[in-house]
Short mmCIF file of C-alpha atoms in Angstrom, two decimals:
data_model
loop_
_atom_site.label_atom_id
_atom_site.label_comp_id
_atom_site.label_asym_id
_atom_site.label_seq_id
_atom_site.Cartn_x
_atom_site.Cartn_y
_atom_site.Cartn_z
CA UNK A 423 0.00 0.00 0.00
CA UNK A 424 1.37 3.37 -1.02
CA UNK A 425 0.31 5.15 2.14
CA UNK A 426 1.91 2.54 4.34
CA UNK A 427 5.27 2.98 2.59
CA UNK A 428 4.96 6.72 2.80
CA UNK A 429 4.23 6.64 6.52
CA UNK A 430 7.62 5.01 7.10
CA UNK A 431 9.47 8.00 5.68
CA UNK A 432 11.06 10.34 8.19
CA UNK A 433 9.54 13.52 6.82
CA UNK A 434 6.03 12.13 6.89
CA UNK A 435 5.30 13.03 10.53
CA UNK A 436 6.26 16.63 10.06
CA UNK A 437 4.40 16.87 6.79
CA UNK A 438 1.22 15.35 8.27
CA UNK A 439 1.28 17.73 11.22
CA UNK A 440 2.02 20.61 8.87
CA UNK A 441 -0.87 19.80 6.56
CA UNK A 442 -3.30 19.52 9.47
CA UNK A 443 -2.05 22.78 11.01
CA UNK A 444 -2.40 24.50 7.65
CA UNK A 445 -5.93 23.20 7.18
CA UNK A 446 -6.79 24.32 10.70
CA UNK A 447 -5.40 27.81 10.06
CA UNK A 448 -7.36 28.15 6.84
CA UNK A 449 -10.54 27.01 8.60
CA UNK A 450 -10.00 29.52 11.39
CA UNK A 451 -9.31 32.32 8.94
CA UNK A 452 -12.55 31.63 7.10
CA UNK A 453 -14.50 31.25 10.34
CA UNK A 454 -13.18 34.61 11.50
CA UNK A 455 -14.03 36.26 8.18
CA UNK A 456 -17.50 34.77 8.16
CA UNK A 457 -18.41 35.70 11.73
CA UNK A 458 -16.63 39.03 12.07
CA UNK A 459 -19.54 41.14 10.89
CA UNK A 460 -22.07 39.19 12.91
CA UNK A 461 -20.06 39.49 16.12
CA UNK A 462 -19.58 43.20 15.59
CA UNK A 463 -23.29 43.72 15.04
CA UNK A 464 -24.18 41.63 18.08
CA UNK A 465 -21.78 43.53 20.33
CA UNK A 466 -23.18 46.78 19.04
CA UNK A 467 -26.68 45.63 19.91
CA UNK A 468 -25.47 44.72 23.41
CA UNK A 469 -23.94 48.12 23.92
CA UNK A 470 -27.04 49.81 22.56
CA UNK A 471 -29.16 47.86 25.01
CA UNK A 472 -27.09 48.79 28.02
CA UNK A 473 -26.91 52.41 26.90
CA UNK A 474 -30.67 52.68 26.99
CA UNK A 475 -30.75 51.09 30.45
CA UNK A 476 -28.90 53.96 32.09
CA UNK A 477 -31.01 56.67 30.48
CA UNK A 478 -34.67 57.36 31.30
CA UNK A 479 -37.09 56.56 28.51
CA UNK A 480 -37.47 59.35 25.99
CA UNK A 481 -34.38 61.11 27.29
CA UNK A 482 -32.56 61.06 23.98
CA UNK A 483 -33.61 60.67 20.37
CA UNK A 484 -30.21 60.29 18.74
CA UNK A 485 -28.21 57.19 17.97
CA UNK A 486 -25.77 57.27 20.86
CA UNK A 487 -23.45 54.75 19.27
CA UNK A 488 -22.73 57.16 16.42
CA UNK A 489 -22.34 60.20 18.65
CA UNK A 490 -19.24 59.42 20.64
CA UNK A 491 -15.99 61.09 21.62
CA UNK A 492 -12.85 59.71 23.18
CA UNK A 493 -11.80 61.82 26.16
CA UNK A 494 -8.60 61.28 28.14
CA UNK A 495 -9.17 61.05 31.90
CA UNK A 496 -6.68 62.16 34.55
CA UNK A 497 -4.98 58.78 34.61
CA UNK A 498 -4.32 59.16 30.89
CA UNK A 499 -6.79 56.47 29.82
CA UNK A 500 -9.11 57.11 26.95
CA UNK A 501 -12.77 56.94 27.87
CA UNK A 502 -15.40 56.49 25.17
CA UNK A 503 -18.21 58.89 25.92
CA UNK A 504 -21.58 58.51 24.20
CA UNK A 505 -23.64 61.68 24.08
CA UNK A 506 -27.37 61.80 24.49
CA UNK A 507 -29.22 64.47 22.54
CA UNK A 508 -32.84 65.43 22.26
CA UNK A 509 -33.68 67.36 19.06
CA UNK A 510 -29.97 68.03 18.58
CA UNK A 511 -29.42 69.58 21.99
CA UNK A 512 -26.89 67.88 24.30
CA UNK A 513 -28.73 66.40 27.26
CA UNK A 514 -26.24 64.09 28.89
CA UNK A 515 -23.53 61.52 28.44
CA UNK A 516 -22.94 57.82 29.01
CA UNK A 517 -19.57 56.26 29.70
CA UNK A 518 -17.82 53.34 31.40
CA UNK A 519 -15.68 53.30 34.50
CA UNK A 520 -13.91 50.34 36.07
CA UNK A 521 -12.22 49.55 39.35
CA UNK A 522 -10.88 46.34 40.75
CA UNK A 523 -13.38 44.43 42.84
CA UNK A 524 -12.77 41.21 44.70
CA UNK A 525 -12.00 38.98 41.74
CA UNK A 526 -11.47 41.22 38.77
CA UNK A 527 -12.37 44.61 37.35
CA UNK A 528 -15.98 45.61 37.92
CA UNK A 529 -17.08 47.62 34.91
CA UNK A 530 -19.95 50.05 35.37
CA UNK A 531 -21.80 52.03 32.76
CA UNK A 532 -23.19 55.35 33.96
CA UNK A 533 -25.45 57.98 32.50
CA UNK A 534 -25.26 61.61 33.67
CA UNK A 535 -27.20 64.65 32.58
CA UNK A 536 -25.56 67.99 31.67
CA UNK A 537 -25.65 69.20 35.30
CA UNK A 538 -23.74 66.12 36.42
CA UNK A 539 -26.69 64.34 38.02
CA UNK A 540 -26.70 60.56 37.74
CA UNK A 541 -29.45 59.20 35.50
CA UNK A 542 -28.62 55.57 36.04
CA UNK A 543 -25.80 53.15 36.75
CA UNK A 544 -25.46 49.52 35.70
CA UNK A 545 -22.75 46.95 36.21
CA UNK A 546 -22.05 45.51 32.79
CA UNK A 547 -19.15 43.18 33.56
CA UNK A 548 -17.88 41.55 36.73
CA UNK A 549 -16.62 38.26 38.09
CA UNK A 550 -17.55 38.70 41.75
CA UNK A 551 -18.58 35.84 44.01
CA UNK A 552 -22.04 34.50 43.14
CA UNK A 553 -24.41 35.02 46.03
CA UNK A 554 -22.22 37.67 47.68
CA UNK A 555 -20.76 40.23 45.32
CA UNK A 556 -23.25 39.76 42.52
CA UNK A 557 -25.88 41.74 44.39
CA UNK A 558 -24.55 44.70 42.44
CA UNK A 559 -26.43 43.38 39.39
CA UNK A 560 -29.73 45.08 38.73
CA UNK A 561 -31.22 41.66 37.99
CA UNK A 562 -30.44 40.46 41.52
CA UNK A 563 -31.13 43.41 43.84
CA UNK A 564 -32.11 47.08 43.70
CA UNK A 565 -28.84 48.19 45.26
CA UNK A 566 -27.47 49.80 42.10
CA UNK A 567 -30.58 51.99 41.76
CA UNK A 568 -29.53 53.96 44.86
CA UNK A 569 -27.18 55.97 42.66
CA UNK A 570 -29.91 57.42 40.49
CA UNK A 571 -30.37 61.12 41.19
CA UNK A 572 -27.11 61.51 43.10
CA UNK A 573 -24.44 63.96 42.03
CA UNK A 574 -21.06 65.24 43.15
CA UNK A 575 -22.42 67.62 45.78
CA UNK A 576 -25.24 65.34 46.84
CA UNK A 577 -24.08 63.56 48.92
CA UNK A 578 -20.93 65.55 49.76
CA UNK A 579 -17.82 63.94 48.34
CA UNK A 580 -16.62 62.51 51.67
CA UNK A 581 -19.98 60.76 52.05
CA UNK A 582 -19.74 59.28 48.55
CA UNK A 583 -18.59 55.92 49.92
CA UNK A 584 -19.99 52.74 51.45
CA UNK A 585 -21.29 53.00 55.01
CA UNK A 586 -18.27 51.20 56.41
CA UNK A 587 -16.10 54.02 55.09
CA UNK A 588 -18.38 56.69 56.54
CA UNK A 589 -20.47 57.11 53.41
CA UNK A 590 -24.14 56.66 52.62
CA UNK A 591 -24.19 53.58 50.38
CA UNK A 592 -24.96 50.14 51.80
CA UNK A 593 -22.42 47.38 51.67
CA UNK A 594 -23.48 43.73 51.71
CA UNK A 595 -23.06 41.36 54.60
CA UNK A 596 -19.81 39.58 53.86
CA UNK A 597 -18.94 41.69 50.84
CA UNK A 598 -17.60 45.20 51.18
CA UNK A 599 -14.93 45.16 48.52
CA UNK A 600 -17.34 44.77 45.61
CA UNK A 601 -19.71 47.67 46.45
CA UNK A 602 -16.70 49.77 47.41
CA UNK A 603 -15.30 49.29 43.91
CA UNK A 604 -18.62 50.27 42.33
CA UNK A 605 -19.03 53.37 44.50
CA UNK A 606 -15.46 54.39 43.72
CA UNK A 607 -16.06 54.00 39.99
CA UNK A 608 -19.21 56.11 40.14
CA UNK A 609 -17.49 58.81 42.20
CA UNK A 610 -14.52 58.92 39.85
CA UNK A 611 -16.87 58.93 36.89
CA UNK A 612 -18.69 61.98 38.23
CA UNK A 613 -15.39 63.75 38.86
CA UNK A 614 -14.26 62.84 35.36
CA UNK A 615 -17.45 64.26 33.90
CA UNK A 616 -17.15 67.47 35.94
CA UNK A 617 -13.53 67.97 34.91
CA UNK A 618 -14.07 67.31 31.22
CA UNK A 619 -17.61 68.54 30.74
CA UNK A 620 -16.72 71.06 28.04
CA UNK A 621 -14.73 68.54 26.10
CA UNK A 622 -17.43 65.90 26.40
CA UNK A 623 -20.35 68.07 25.38
CA UNK A 624 -18.47 70.08 22.77
CA UNK A 625 -19.94 70.21 19.30
CA UNK A 626 -18.84 67.75 16.69
CA UNK A 627 -21.38 65.13 17.39
CA UNK A 628 -23.70 66.65 14.83
CA UNK A 629 -21.46 65.83 11.92
CA UNK A 630 -21.01 62.30 13.09
CA UNK A 631 -24.70 62.00 13.48
CA UNK A 632 -25.11 62.70 9.79
CA UNK A 633 -23.03 59.71 8.77
CA UNK A 634 -25.41 57.58 6.81
CA UNK A 635 -26.34 54.33 8.35
CA UNK A 636 -25.40 51.64 5.92
CA UNK A 637 -28.16 49.12 5.49
CA UNK A 638 -25.48 46.71 4.30
CA UNK A 639 -26.62 43.23 3.39
CA UNK A 640 -23.85 41.83 5.61
CA UNK A 641 -25.79 42.67 8.73
CA UNK A 642 -28.83 40.75 7.69
CA UNK A 643 -27.79 37.18 8.48
CA UNK A 644 -27.24 38.01 12.14
CA UNK A 645 -30.57 39.76 12.35
CA UNK A 646 -32.42 36.90 10.78
CA UNK A 647 -30.98 34.45 13.26
CA UNK A 648 -32.17 36.42 16.23
CA UNK B 784 -26.47 -2.95 16.41
CA UNK B 785 -25.45 -4.38 19.74
CA UNK B 786 -22.15 -2.50 19.49
CA UNK B 787 -24.07 0.76 19.39
CA UNK B 788 -26.13 -0.11 22.42
CA UNK B 789 -22.91 -1.00 24.22
CA UNK B 790 -21.45 2.37 23.22
CA UNK B 791 -24.56 4.06 24.57
CA UNK B 792 -24.48 2.15 27.84
CA UNK B 793 -20.75 2.84 28.26
CA UNK B 794 -21.22 6.52 27.71
CA UNK B 795 -24.19 6.97 29.99
CA UNK B 796 -23.31 4.64 32.84
CA UNK B 797 -20.46 2.12 32.70
CA UNK B 798 -17.77 4.51 31.47
CA UNK B 799 -19.46 7.77 32.39
CA UNK B 800 -16.92 10.56 31.86
CA UNK B 801 -17.49 12.08 35.29
CA UNK B 802 -18.68 9.23 37.50
CA UNK B 803 -16.41 6.46 36.22
CA UNK B 804 -13.53 7.94 34.30
CA UNK B 805 -13.22 11.00 36.54
CA UNK B 806 -12.22 13.06 33.53
CA UNK B 807 -13.06 16.67 32.81
CA UNK B 808 -13.01 17.65 36.47
CA UNK B 809 -12.28 21.30 35.69
CA UNK B 810 -15.64 22.07 34.03
CA UNK B 811 -17.40 19.58 36.28
CA UNK B 812 -16.47 21.45 39.42
CA UNK B 813 -16.22 24.99 38.10
CA UNK B 814 -19.35 25.36 36.02
CA UNK B 815 -21.97 23.42 37.96
CA UNK B 816 -23.21 26.23 40.20
CA UNK B 817 -26.70 25.76 38.76
CA UNK B 818 -28.61 23.17 36.78
CA UNK B 819 -28.81 25.49 33.79
CA UNK B 820 -25.06 26.07 33.71
CA UNK B 821 -24.39 22.36 33.95
CA UNK B 822 -26.82 21.61 31.17
CA UNK B 823 -25.40 24.31 28.89
CA UNK B 824 -21.83 23.20 29.41
CA UNK B 825 -22.84 19.57 28.90
CA UNK B 826 -24.61 20.24 25.61
CA UNK B 827 -21.77 22.37 24.25
CA UNK B 828 -19.28 19.66 25.19
CA UNK B 829 -21.48 16.99 23.59
CA UNK B 830 -21.44 18.84 20.29
CA UNK B 831 -17.67 19.25 20.37
CA UNK B 832 -17.08 15.63 21.47
CA UNK B 833 -19.21 14.24 18.65
CA UNK B 834 -17.65 16.29 15.88
CA UNK B 835 -14.12 15.98 17.28
CA UNK B 836 -14.47 12.20 17.42
CA UNK B 837 -15.65 12.08 13.82
CA UNK B 838 -12.85 14.37 12.65
CA UNK B 839 -10.17 12.38 14.44
CA UNK B 840 -11.61 9.14 13.12
CA UNK B 841 -11.63 10.41 9.55
CA UNK B 842 -7.94 11.33 9.60
CA UNK B 843 -6.80 8.30 11.63
CA UNK B 844 -5.27 6.58 8.58
CA UNK B 845 -2.99 9.51 7.85
CA UNK B 846 -1.82 10.35 11.35
CA UNK B 847 1.21 8.54 12.70
CA UNK B 848 1.46 7.68 16.40
CA UNK B 849 4.41 10.02 16.81
CA UNK B 850 2.46 13.17 15.98
CA UNK B 851 -1.05 12.09 16.96
CA UNK B 852 -1.35 14.18 20.15
CA UNK B 853 -0.48 17.53 18.53
CA UNK B 854 -2.76 16.69 15.60
CA UNK B 855 -5.70 15.93 17.90
CA UNK B 856 -5.07 19.06 19.95
CA UNK B 857 -4.98 21.22 16.82
CA UNK B 858 -8.21 19.65 15.55
CA UNK B 859 -10.04 20.05 18.87
CA UNK B 860 -8.83 23.60 19.47
CA UNK B 861 -9.83 24.63 15.94
CA UNK B 862 -13.25 23.09 16.36
CA UNK B 863 -13.87 24.81 19.70
CA UNK B 864 -12.77 28.16 18.29
CA UNK B 865 -15.12 27.81 15.33
CA UNK B 866 -18.00 26.92 17.67
CA UNK B 867 -17.12 29.89 19.87
CA UNK B 868 -17.08 32.33 16.93
CA UNK B 869 -20.26 30.97 15.38
CA UNK B 870 -22.23 31.11 18.61
CA UNK B 871 -20.99 34.62 19.28
CA UNK B 872 -22.08 35.82 15.87
CA UNK B 873 -25.40 34.04 15.34
CA UNK B 874 -26.71 32.96 18.74
CA UNK B 875 -25.44 35.87 20.75
CA UNK B 876 -27.88 35.60 23.65
CA UNK B 877 -26.93 31.99 24.19
CA UNK B 878 -23.29 32.98 23.88
CA UNK B 879 -23.66 35.47 26.69
CA UNK B 880 -24.78 32.64 28.97
CA UNK B 881 -22.31 30.02 27.77
CA UNK B 882 -19.51 32.21 26.46
CA UNK B 883 -17.00 31.75 29.22
CA UNK B 884 -17.42 27.97 29.25
CA UNK B 885 -16.85 27.33 25.59
CA UNK B 886 -13.14 28.01 25.66
CA UNK B 887 -12.94 25.68 28.67
CA UNK B 888 -13.95 22.74 26.46
CA UNK B 889 -10.44 22.63 25.00
CA UNK B 890 -9.12 22.00 28.49
CA UNK B 891 -11.56 19.15 29.02
CA UNK B 892 -9.33 16.13 28.70
CA UNK B 893 -12.27 13.83 28.06
CA UNK B 894 -12.36 15.18 24.49
CA UNK B 895 -8.73 14.25 23.90
CA UNK B 896 -9.33 11.08 25.90
CA UNK B 897 -12.09 9.85 23.59
CA UNK B 898 -10.05 10.79 20.51
CA UNK B 899 -7.19 8.68 21.80
CA UNK B 900 -9.16 5.80 23.31
CA UNK B 901 -11.90 5.37 20.74
CA UNK B 902 -11.92 7.55 17.64
CA UNK B 903 -8.31 6.83 16.68
CA UNK B 904 -9.21 3.15 16.22
CA UNK B 905 -12.80 3.06 15.06
CA UNK B 906 -14.66 4.11 11.89
CA UNK B 907 -16.33 7.50 11.63
CA UNK B 908 -19.90 6.53 12.49
CA UNK B 909 -19.25 4.57 15.71
CA UNK B 910 -16.85 7.35 16.74
CA UNK B 911 -19.57 9.93 16.33
CA UNK B 912 -22.01 7.80 18.32
CA UNK B 913 -19.41 7.31 21.03
CA UNK B 914 -18.84 11.07 21.23
CA UNK B 915 -22.57 11.69 21.39
CA UNK B 916 -23.21 9.28 24.26
CA UNK B 917 -20.07 10.19 26.18
CA UNK B 918 -21.25 13.79 25.87
CA UNK B 919 -24.77 12.94 26.99
CA UNK B 920 -23.38 11.07 29.99
CA UNK B 921 -21.31 14.13 30.79
CA UNK B 922 -24.38 16.35 30.38
CA UNK B 923 -26.46 14.20 32.75
CA UNK B 924 -23.67 14.26 35.34
CA UNK B 925 -23.15 18.01 35.14
CA UNK B 926 -26.85 18.78 35.22
CA UNK B 927 -27.33 16.53 38.23
CA UNK B 928 -24.45 18.08 40.18
CA UNK B 929 -25.64 21.54 39.17
CA UNK B 930 -29.21 20.86 40.30
CA UNK B 931 -28.12 19.53 43.68
CA UNK B 932 -25.81 22.48 44.30
CA UNK B 933 -28.44 24.94 43.14
CA UNK B 934 -31.16 23.40 45.29
CA UNK B 935 -29.01 23.33 48.42
CA UNK B 936 -27.27 26.61 47.75
CA UNK B 937 -30.02 28.86 46.48
CA UNK B 938 -33.27 26.91 46.86
CA UNK B 939 -34.10 27.05 43.15
CA UNK B 940 -34.02 24.66 40.21
CA UNK B 941 -33.03 25.53 36.63
CA UNK B 942 -33.04 29.26 37.30
CA UNK B 943 -32.50 31.25 34.07
CA UNK B 944 -33.15 28.16 31.97
CA UNK B 945 -35.18 30.29 29.57
CA UNK B 946 -32.05 32.29 28.75
CA UNK B 947 -30.36 29.11 27.62
CA UNK B 948 -33.18 27.18 25.98
CA UNK B 949 -35.60 29.91 24.94
CA UNK B 950 -38.69 31.45 26.56
CA UNK B 951 -40.78 28.29 26.05
CA UNK B 952 -38.70 26.57 28.74
CA UNK B 953 -39.71 29.08 31.38
CA UNK B 954 -41.72 26.33 33.10
CA UNK B 955 -38.48 24.61 34.14
CA UNK B 956 -37.55 27.50 36.41
CA UNK B 957 -38.67 26.68 39.91
CA UNK B 958 -38.22 28.23 43.29
CA UNK B 959 -38.42 25.23 45.56
CA UNK B 960 -37.82 26.94 48.88
CA UNK B 961 -39.24 30.42 49.15
CA UNK B 962 -37.32 33.01 51.18
CA UNK B 963 -34.41 30.61 51.36
CA UNK B 964 -31.45 32.32 52.99
CA UNK B 965 -28.99 30.50 50.78
CA UNK B 966 -26.21 28.13 51.67
CA UNK B 967 -23.28 29.79 50.01
CA UNK B 968 -20.79 26.98 50.45
CA UNK B 969 -22.67 24.80 47.98
CA UNK B 970 -22.32 27.46 45.29
CA UNK B 971 -18.65 28.04 46.02
CA UNK B 972 -16.03 25.48 44.88
CA UNK B 973 -16.15 23.28 48.03
CA UNK B 974 -19.78 22.50 47.24
CA UNK B 975 -18.71 21.03 43.91
CA UNK B 976 -16.27 18.65 45.59
CA UNK B 977 -18.80 17.66 48.26
CA UNK B 978 -21.59 16.89 45.81
CA UNK B 979 -19.30 15.06 43.38
CA UNK B 980 -17.85 12.98 46.22
CA UNK B 981 -21.29 12.01 47.52
CA UNK B 982 -22.50 11.07 44.04
CA UNK B 983 -19.40 8.96 43.36
CA UNK B 984 -19.91 7.15 46.63
CA UNK B 985 -23.59 6.61 45.87
CA UNK B 986 -22.82 5.13 42.45
CA UNK B 987 -20.25 2.82 44.01
CA UNK B 988 -22.62 1.65 46.72
CA UNK B 989 -25.34 1.00 44.15
CA UNK B 990 -22.99 -1.00 41.92
CA UNK B 991 -21.66 -3.07 44.79
CA UNK B 992 -25.15 -3.78 46.15
CA UNK B 993 -26.51 -4.84 42.79
CA UNK B 994 -23.47 -6.98 42.15
CA UNK B 995 -22.39 -5.01 39.11
CA UNK B 996 -18.80 -5.08 38.10
CA UNK B 997 -17.29 -1.81 39.23
CA UNK B 998 -15.48 -0.43 36.22
CA UNK B 999 -12.53 1.48 37.46
CA UNK B 1000 -10.84 3.45 34.76
CA UNK B 1001 -7.13 2.96 34.44
CA UNK B 1002 -6.29 6.61 34.26
CA UNK B 1003 -7.40 8.85 37.10
CA UNK B 1004 -6.13 11.90 35.36
CA UNK B 1005 -7.63 15.18 36.43
CA UNK B 1006 -7.98 18.14 34.17
#
């Protein structure tokens, strides 16, 4: 048998592994190409969904995803800020902040109006202990809703902390680190907004808003599936 | 056809990945914090096991023993990545529930174990069937452990099942004990070890009592 003779040759092992690796690479490349657009669209939908969660209904009529600016915060990190407009007038902004919790970074998304008042806060990513730290999720408890309506002066900045640290926000029995991280993120987010308000709300969003939405056929497969 | 029924019986009971072979301990202990998580992980693993077995079986003539392990690893890793990408793009809501477990399937040594122990020697069809039933056995084990931990730890059964299976499965979600304070240890990693240990002991006792031959797998590898 030809194959049997071939298998005895020294180079065969390397060649076999090489062919398989090549085939695998090609498959992966095509899989990536084929799913790239779908994944992008799905992630955009996710972001869109969470953006609307931190803004009251009817607060904005623009497409926030298209009206964004990147603003450098004091630590030098770039923060993507999405601006909410009603009839073209800037009404508020939505952005992410993150601080280390117990297990990993806790990422919060927060919406503020032009005066710096909190419209809503949601935790969008965390890996805290189930049953202890995950009470920060809106799906589990109402804890996160306590931020709504608060601003930098209300409560005063030294009270913008969990109760254990002399602040006004509850911690959970057995879990202080997680809520502390969330409160810190929100406080820093408000300070960031106050310090960069001009930059954040500056004009420029209007032009971006005019960018035509492309009803490309590539987005359709993902939509059909869902 | 008797070979197929033997394959099925091996996968579900005699050679059960978790309860007899003690393979795939990483997902078994890490993911089973609820029945839904266990079920999701089990089904995803079943799909990968079945296809991986068939792939390995179809190239078995061309792969020499010297390079078989890297070849199997490349095949399995590619397959898992493709599944991961596809789910992310087209079944995004399911992906959000399962996402973090999918990559873990590569680390599940039962996939490589079946490739080595079965698929490398058998034709494509029996290999696929073997993967399917090994996967189903794994799914049953994970779901069972998940349900016990969920019931003891949170007082619910199949919570959030509708996220995984669709809204029509809402009826599965049950709160068994209302106002249950929760027993956190069962949700945390020690609970996984406790439940798995008790189930292993129970299976052993049952097999000894009924006079069944206790099939002890040669390799007690953990992964």
